[in-house]
Every structure is written in C-alpha cells, then in structure tokens.
Tab-separated table of C-alpha atoms in Angstrom:
chain	number	residue	atom	x	y	z
H	1	MET	CA	13.547	-1.363	1.127
H	2	LYS	CA	15.455	-1.498	-1.975
H	3	VAL	CA	16.037	1.109	-4.569
H	4	GLY	CA	17.691	1.380	-8.335
H	5	ILE	CA	19.148	4.295	-9.342
H	6	VAL	CA	19.982	4.244	-13.043
H	7	GLY	CA	22.608	6.951	-13.875
H	8	SER	CA	25.306	7.373	-11.402
H	9	GLY	CA	26.278	11.218	-12.377
H	10	LEU	CA	26.076	13.886	-10.055
H	11	VAL	CA	22.471	13.435	-9.408
H	12	GLY	CA	22.293	9.899	-8.812
H	13	SER	CA	24.928	9.288	-6.812
H	14	VAL	CA	23.945	12.425	-4.390
H	15	THR	CA	20.662	10.847	-4.314
H	16	ALA	CA	22.261	7.908	-3.283
H	17	TYR	CA	24.146	9.164	-0.848
H	18	ALA	CA	20.793	11.210	0.767
H	19	MET	CA	19.061	7.938	0.980
H	20	VAL	CA	21.533	6.294	2.644
H	21	LEU	CA	22.169	8.927	5.231
H	22	GLN	CA	18.415	9.274	5.941
H	23	GLY	CA	17.836	5.353	6.510
H	24	VAL	CA	15.377	5.280	3.541
H	25	ALA	CA	16.519	2.726	1.890
H	26	SER	CA	18.484	-0.091	3.272
H	27	GLU	CA	19.817	-1.927	-0.026
H	28	VAL	CA	20.927	0.727	-3.346
H	29	VAL	CA	22.037	-0.371	-6.444
H	30	LEU	CA	23.692	2.060	-8.892
H	31	ILE	CA	23.494	1.521	-12.544
H	32	ASP	CA	25.967	3.030	-15.289
H	33	GLN	CA	26.853	2.609	-18.647
H	34	ASN	CA	30.496	3.691	-17.281
H	35	ARG	CA	30.764	0.730	-14.733
H	36	PRO	CA	33.493	2.001	-12.931
H	37	LEU	CA	32.088	5.166	-12.041
H	38	ALA	CA	29.199	3.303	-10.338
H	39	GLU	CA	31.767	1.098	-8.391
H	40	ALA	CA	33.315	3.914	-7.437
H	41	HIS	CA	30.343	6.204	-5.829
H	42	ALA	CA	28.935	3.054	-4.458
H	43	GLN	CA	32.467	2.352	-2.355
H	44	ASP	CA	32.421	5.878	-1.211
H	45	ILE	CA	28.957	5.910	-0.090
H	46	LEU	CA	29.340	2.570	1.876
H	47	HIS	CA	32.236	4.173	3.782
H	48	ALA	CA	29.895	6.506	4.983
H	49	THR	CA	27.413	4.085	6.878
H	50	PRO	CA	29.595	3.641	9.833
H	51	PHE	CA	28.713	7.393	10.710
H	52	ALA	CA	24.726	7.232	9.526
H	53	ARG	CA	22.506	4.179	8.969
H	54	PRO	CA	23.679	0.242	8.348
H	55	ALA	CA	22.613	-0.054	4.077
H	56	GLN	CA	24.041	-2.423	1.411
H	57	ILE	CA	24.993	-0.377	-1.576
H	58	ALA	CA	26.472	-1.742	-4.645
H	59	ALA	CA	26.989	-1.327	-8.394
H	60	GLY	CA	25.071	-3.648	-10.331
H	61	ASP	CA	23.347	-4.250	-13.786
H	62	TYR	CA	19.655	-4.497	-14.537
H	63	ALA	CA	18.863	-7.546	-13.284
H	64	ASP	CA	20.445	-6.474	-9.827
H	65	LEU	CA	16.886	-4.746	-9.783
H	66	SER	CA	14.769	-7.378	-8.833
H	67	GLY	CA	13.043	-6.826	-5.769
H	68	ALA	CA	13.324	-2.707	-5.844
H	69	GLY	CA	9.863	-0.924	-4.847
H	70	VAL	CA	11.513	2.272	-6.640
H	71	VAL	CA	13.614	2.781	-9.794
H	72	VAL	CA	14.863	6.362	-9.938
H	73	LEU	CA	15.779	7.273	-13.314
H	74	THR	CA	18.629	10.025	-13.530
H	75	ALA	CA	20.149	8.942	-16.905
H	76	GLY	CA	20.578	11.255	-19.827
H	77	VAL	CA	22.596	13.332	-22.078
H	78	ALA	CA	23.916	16.988	-22.031
H	79	GLN	CA	23.066	19.438	-24.217
H	80	ARG	CA	25.827	19.731	-26.851
H	81	PRO	CA	27.114	23.117	-28.142
H	82	GLY	CA	24.434	24.138	-30.832
H	83	GLU	CA	22.263	21.824	-30.241
H	84	THR	CA	18.308	22.830	-30.017
H	85	ARG	CA	16.339	21.834	-26.776
H	86	LEU	CA	14.031	19.306	-29.545
H	87	GLN	CA	17.268	17.690	-30.083
H	88	LEU	CA	18.373	17.307	-26.398
H	89	LEU	CA	15.107	15.785	-25.848
H	90	GLN	CA	14.799	13.359	-28.799
H	91	ARG	CA	18.546	12.089	-27.707
H	92	ASN	CA	17.047	11.842	-24.042
H	93	ALA	CA	13.664	10.235	-25.104
H	94	GLN	CA	16.055	7.240	-26.976
H	95	VAL	CA	18.051	6.778	-23.798
H	96	PHE	CA	14.734	6.029	-21.892
H	97	ALA	CA	13.748	3.875	-24.781
H	98	ASP	CA	17.052	1.760	-24.122
H	99	ILE	CA	16.702	1.674	-20.619
H	100	LEU	CA	12.798	1.248	-19.819
H	101	PRO	CA	12.621	-2.248	-21.326
H	102	LEU	CA	14.979	-3.540	-19.059
H	103	VAL	CA	13.939	-1.661	-16.187
H	104	SER	CA	9.906	-3.201	-16.550
H	105	ARG	CA	11.408	-6.632	-17.207
H	106	HIS	CA	13.399	-7.223	-13.992
H	107	ALA	CA	11.540	-4.345	-11.818
H	108	GLY	CA	7.999	-4.599	-13.403
H	109	GLU	CA	6.418	-3.686	-9.884
H	110	ALA	CA	8.664	-0.804	-9.176
H	111	ILE	CA	7.328	3.115	-8.998
H	112	LEU	CA	9.082	4.608	-11.230
H	113	LEU	CA	10.792	8.087	-10.414
H	114	ILE	CA	12.157	10.595	-12.982
H	115	ALA	CA	14.539	13.075	-12.289
H	116	THR	CA	16.342	13.676	-15.846
H	117	ASN	CA	15.541	16.656	-17.295
H	118	PRO	CA	13.372	18.202	-19.283
H	119	VAL	CA	11.689	16.186	-16.028
H	120	ASP	CA	8.179	17.039	-17.292
H	121	VAL	CA	8.541	15.961	-20.940
H	122	MET	CA	10.569	12.781	-19.793
H	123	THR	CA	7.856	12.029	-17.272
H	124	ALA	CA	5.056	11.776	-20.355
H	125	VAL	CA	8.094	9.788	-22.562
H	126	ALA	CA	8.402	7.243	-19.327
H	127	THR	CA	4.769	6.633	-18.761
H	128	ARG	CA	4.056	5.715	-22.387
H	129	LEU	CA	7.798	4.012	-22.634
H	130	ALA	CA	6.938	1.340	-19.519
H	131	ALA	CA	3.092	1.449	-20.296
H	132	LEU	CA	2.625	1.800	-16.877
H	133	PRO	CA	-0.606	3.201	-14.841
H	134	ALA	CA	0.100	7.283	-14.410
H	135	GLU	CA	0.225	7.138	-11.009
H	136	ARG	CA	3.346	5.253	-10.725
H	137	VAL	CA	5.366	7.030	-13.079
H	138	ILE	CA	6.672	10.187	-11.008
H	139	GLY	CA	8.303	13.282	-11.832
H	140	SER	CA	10.179	15.488	-9.325
H	141	GLY	CA	8.748	18.006	-11.025
H	142	THR	CA	8.315	21.294	-9.165
H	143	ILE	CA	8.880	19.478	-5.450
H	144	LEU	CA	12.475	21.510	-5.369
H	145	ASP	CA	11.282	24.547	-6.609
H	146	THR	CA	8.024	24.266	-4.039
H	147	ALA	CA	10.857	24.220	-1.521
H	148	ARG	CA	12.919	26.753	-2.590
H	149	PHE	CA	9.741	28.884	-2.438
H	150	ARG	CA	8.765	28.390	1.345
H	151	ALA	CA	12.771	28.750	1.971
H	152	LEU	CA	12.948	32.062	0.805
H	153	LEU	CA	9.454	32.764	2.024
H	154	GLY	CA	10.178	31.818	5.550
H	155	GLU	CA	13.722	33.517	5.413
H	156	HIS	CA	11.815	36.970	4.505
H	157	LEU	CA	9.415	36.377	7.590
H	158	GLY	CA	11.929	35.107	9.666
H	159	VAL	CA	10.021	31.679	10.605
H	160	SER	CA	10.913	27.846	9.712
H	161	PRO	CA	10.387	27.211	6.243
H	162	GLN	CA	8.423	23.818	7.767
H	163	SER	CA	5.980	26.518	8.968
H	164	VAL	CA	5.269	27.944	5.371
H	165	HIS	CA	2.387	26.225	3.269
H	166	ALA	CA	2.974	27.346	-0.801
H	167	TYR	CA	3.163	25.765	-3.540
H	168	VAL	CA	4.681	25.760	-7.265
H	169	LEU	CA	2.700	24.219	-10.051
H	170	GLY	CA	3.411	23.515	-13.862
H	171	GLU	CA	6.771	23.226	-15.853
H	172	HIS	CA	9.718	22.776	-13.194
H	173	GLY	CA	11.386	25.355	-15.722
H	174	ASP	CA	10.552	29.231	-16.462
H	175	SER	CA	6.841	29.019	-17.027
H	176	GLU	CA	6.223	27.523	-13.294
H	177	VAL	CA	3.606	29.318	-11.197
H	178	LEU	CA	4.069	30.355	-7.672
H	179	VAL	CA	0.669	30.409	-6.008
H	180	TRP	CA	1.128	33.270	-4.074
H	181	SER	CA	-2.987	33.475	-3.496
H	182	GLU	CA	-3.090	30.410	-1.428
H	183	ALA	CA	0.397	30.667	0.449
H	184	LYS	CA	-0.130	30.447	4.286
H	185	VAL	CA	1.761	30.615	7.238
H	186	GLY	CA	0.822	28.642	9.911
H	187	GLY	CA	-2.806	28.708	8.606
H	188	VAL	CA	-2.453	32.242	8.347
H	189	ASP	CA	-2.513	34.028	5.148
H	190	VAL	CA	0.792	35.347	3.610
H	191	ASP	CA	0.006	38.510	3.392
H	192	GLN	CA	-1.875	39.100	6.722
H	193	PHE	CA	1.240	37.219	8.538
H	194	ALA	CA	3.776	39.263	6.866
H	195	LYS	CA	2.038	42.378	8.226
H	196	GLN	CA	1.404	41.549	11.812
H	197	ILE	CA	5.023	40.896	12.111
H	198	GLY	CA	6.326	44.081	10.454
H	199	ARG	CA	7.528	42.463	7.430
H	200	PRO	CA	5.392	43.197	4.553
H	201	LEU	CA	5.390	41.628	1.168
H	202	THR	CA	6.218	44.340	-1.422
H	203	LEU	CA	5.704	44.184	-4.869
H	204	ALA	CA	9.611	44.237	-4.793
H	205	GLU	CA	10.050	41.466	-2.285
H	206	ARG	CA	7.796	39.195	-4.316
H	207	GLN	CA	9.648	39.604	-7.375
H	208	ARG	CA	12.792	38.903	-5.448
H	209	ILE	CA	11.175	35.553	-4.515
H	210	ASP	CA	10.052	34.870	-7.485
H	211	ASP	CA	13.367	35.428	-9.362
H	212	GLY	CA	15.207	33.671	-6.618
H	213	VAL	CA	13.035	30.540	-7.147
H	214	ARG	CA	12.612	30.836	-11.270
H	215	ARG	CA	16.393	31.403	-11.560
H	216	ALA	CA	18.173	29.287	-8.899
H	217	ALA	CA	19.083	26.663	-11.247
H	218	TYR	CA	20.656	29.413	-13.450
H	219	ARG	CA	22.555	30.971	-10.690
H	220	ILE	CA	23.760	27.473	-9.269
H	221	ILE	CA	24.996	26.030	-12.717
H	222	GLU	CA	26.598	29.081	-13.281
H	223	GLY	CA	28.338	29.092	-10.174
H	224	LYS	CA	29.085	25.613	-10.270
H	225	GLY	CA	28.231	23.831	-13.398
H	226	ALA	CA	25.500	21.932	-11.838
H	227	THR	CA	22.414	21.386	-9.297
H	228	TYR	CA	22.519	18.215	-6.974
H	229	TYR	CA	21.760	18.171	-3.415
H	230	GLY	CA	18.597	19.615	-3.373
H	231	ILE	CA	17.071	17.308	-6.183
H	232	GLY	CA	19.200	14.572	-4.545
H	233	ALA	CA	17.191	15.063	-0.919
H	234	ALA	CA	14.321	15.737	-2.886
H	235	LEU	CA	13.872	12.071	-4.346
H	236	ALA	CA	15.241	11.043	-1.041
H	237	ARG	CA	12.264	12.608	0.388
H	238	LEU	CA	9.323	11.366	-2.015
H	239	THR	CA	11.298	7.496	-1.426
H	240	ARG	CA	10.403	7.862	1.968
H	241	ALA	CA	6.718	8.861	1.268
H	242	ILE	CA	6.534	5.643	-0.801
H	243	PHE	CA	8.162	3.166	1.205
H	244	HIS	CA	6.543	4.250	4.328
H	245	ASP	CA	3.105	4.936	2.866
H	246	GLU	CA	3.148	8.455	4.265
H	247	ARG	CA	-0.071	10.069	2.388
H	248	ALA	CA	2.292	12.989	1.897
H	249	LEU	CA	1.226	16.345	-0.115
H	250	LEU	CA	4.031	16.960	-2.593
H	251	THR	CA	4.053	18.709	-5.825
H	252	VAL	CA	5.161	16.488	-8.442
H	253	SER	CA	4.505	15.960	-11.637
H	254	MET	CA	2.484	13.218	-13.407
H	255	LEU	CA	0.940	12.611	-16.900
H	256	ASN	CA	-2.445	14.375	-16.563
H	257	PRO	CA	-5.962	13.657	-18.687
H	258	TYR	CA	-6.129	17.442	-18.757
H	259	VAL	CA	-4.903	20.459	-16.702
H	260	GLU	CA	-6.766	23.767	-17.770
H	261	GLY	CA	-8.067	22.286	-20.991
H	262	VAL	CA	-4.784	20.908	-22.588
H	263	PRO	CA	-4.927	17.475	-22.694
H	264	ASP	CA	-2.546	14.425	-22.157
H	265	VAL	CA	0.437	16.352	-20.479
H	266	ALA	CA	2.711	16.151	-17.434
H	267	LEU	CA	3.499	18.578	-14.975
H	268	SER	CA	3.123	19.631	-11.382
H	269	LEU	CA	-0.038	19.299	-8.982
H	270	PRO	CA	-0.364	18.707	-5.223
H	271	ARG	CA	-0.660	15.314	-4.906
H	272	ILE	CA	-1.123	12.641	-2.053
H	273	ILE	CA	2.049	10.357	-2.241
H	274	GLY	CA	1.895	6.634	-0.971
H	275	ARG	CA	2.956	2.838	-1.091
H	276	ASP	CA	1.254	2.780	-4.665
H	277	GLY	CA	2.652	6.177	-6.310
H	278	VAL	CA	0.221	9.053	-6.394
H	279	LEU	CA	-2.941	8.323	-4.256
H	280	ALA	CA	-4.730	11.195	-5.411
H	281	THR	CA	-4.193	14.716	-7.058
H	282	LEU	CA	-5.840	18.198	-5.786
H	283	THR	CA	-7.206	20.985	-7.838
H	284	PRO	CA	-6.005	24.182	-6.378
H	285	THR	CA	-7.991	27.044	-5.783
H	286	LEU	CA	-6.472	29.951	-8.361
H	287	ASN	CA	-7.113	33.455	-8.851
H	288	ALA	CA	-7.348	34.015	-12.497
H	289	ASP	CA	-3.553	35.151	-13.216
H	290	GLU	CA	-2.271	31.924	-11.912
H	291	ARG	CA	-5.110	29.784	-13.697
H	292	ALA	CA	-3.999	31.717	-17.179
H	293	ALA	CA	-0.244	30.852	-16.259
H	294	LEU	CA	-0.776	26.837	-15.495
H	295	ARG	CA	-2.780	27.106	-18.639
H	296	ARG	CA	0.439	28.635	-20.741
H	297	SER	CA	2.980	25.972	-18.462
H	298	ALA	CA	0.531	23.207	-19.951
H	299	GLU	CA	0.637	24.561	-23.562
H	300	ILE	CA	4.466	24.536	-23.462
H	301	LEU	CA	4.906	21.281	-22.508
H	302	LYS	CA	2.370	19.724	-24.287
H	303	GLU	CA	3.949	21.063	-27.583
H	304	ALA	CA	7.451	19.849	-26.171
H	305	THR	CA	6.046	16.165	-25.907
H	306	THR	CA	4.135	16.709	-29.394
H	307	GLN	CA	7.609	17.566	-31.074
H	308	ILE	CA	9.050	14.422	-30.345
H	309	GLY	CA	6.202	12.459	-31.109
H	310	CYS	CA	5.107	11.260	-27.618
C-alpha cells in the first residue's frame, strides 16, 4: 500500500508519520520543492519504524509516485502580509496547476486527498485540473471539525467520543454547520442523554462547544503557529478507509452537483469512503436553521471558487 505526499512541511510530514505509526502504508514517498527538507523528514520518520510498523519511506520525485493508491496534496503557499484571501487562493490555484499534471502523469489511478487550505475551494480546483471523477478527489473538509465536535461533546457528557455520533457539515471554516438536531450518544438523542446523566446541554454549554469547534484552529495557530497533528491523523484515517475498503462514514469535502440549491460547490457532507473513493453521499436530516446555515456556507464557497474562475 503505497502513498505519495506532495508537500513535506508540517502537515505533510506529520501525515507521513501518522501513517507509518498506524501501519496505514507500507511505502511512503515525500515530495517537496525543498528536496533536503523531504529527505530529512523521510530519514527522521524511518528511524521511528523500529518502534512502530515496518515501512519504506523516502524522498522522491513525481516519477516515484507510480503505483501509489493515494496521493495526498498538502503543498501550498502561506499568506503574505496584506494579501487578500482571493490573492492567496489564486496563488495556491497556480501551485496546483503546476503540480497536478505531474501527479496525473505518474499516478493517474490514485485517489487524491486534498489538505491545502482553503480546502473546499482547493478540492474544487483539484477536481477541475485533474479531470477526475469527483468521487476520486476528496478534501479533508470537516473530518477534523467533526472530531472536535465529538471530543467536546464527549468531554461534557463524560463519555468516550467514539460513542458520540455528531457531524459538522459545510465549509471547513467560519461558516461550518454543527448539526445539533441529529447529535446522538449510543443511539440516544444528545439532549435526552445529557438530561438523564445530569449534565444538561444549556444554551451556554452549546455556545461554548460551538466556539470550541469553530475557533479551534485560531487558538492553536495563535499558540504555536499552525495546526498539524489533528489533520495528520485525519488524513491517515481517510487513507486507511480507502486502502481497506472500509466503507466508513466520514464528513469530507467533494465537488457536489448542488447543495441546498447551490450548484457545483465543494463542501463536506457525510460520505461513505472505500477503495474507489466516495461511494455514496448521505443527505442529512436538518432543521430549518441548519439548512439555511448550510445554504449560506455553500454560497460563500461558491462565490470564492467563482472569483478564481473555477
């Protein structure tokens, strides 16, 4: 099971590390414009394999992607002082325009996982540039936001987050939608569960959890400059679902024909992930407020992709 990772910065290197530790991939190829950086990360991760699972890991070129089942794109540019979001988008779109023909040439059968931010717009860009079916170009989307939501709910309720079933949909960003109306713990409505155990979800608690999910990245970036552990683990989880044909239900981004009346927009919905990428997309049951919020999220993302001509 071979994985290529294009972009060997913090997110790319931590993703490789997570994959090797979890035994997701038996071979990992790191590609970066800064070849010494890719080589250093490859060596460092290789030295961890005696404590984890056997794996081959090396820096390489695009030709070394041949035979990869999954290629993760984390490459991108940082926002410059005074640069607008649209200018950043345009520069990252150009990065993808340079990368994707090379990826397609050498790993045309691979599933593409997109992690470059803003991930939903970049997923739409990658789908257009790679000329692949939408189900084979998957953005990490709100998979991490969903994990944060479940973790904070589990913390409040005193249960394992694995027992919490709740989703964050829409944009991986400020307009994301926490779906409270369908949140459950062990099959029980989350409000009923909270009352039964004496830990009610008051309006203040809901606002605290919403803020904890929606503002998490800002706080982490303020404290240490970037987020990478959570997304690295999320990308490893996605890759495992693909390689093992798990048919796991995960909230990831994909270019959709329409969402709440908004056409051709990439955003996150619950999707079944397996060997061929996205096998099915679920239409969640939302209340009126959640549907309106999802439509607004779709409109924001559609406007951004339209502005860069995608």
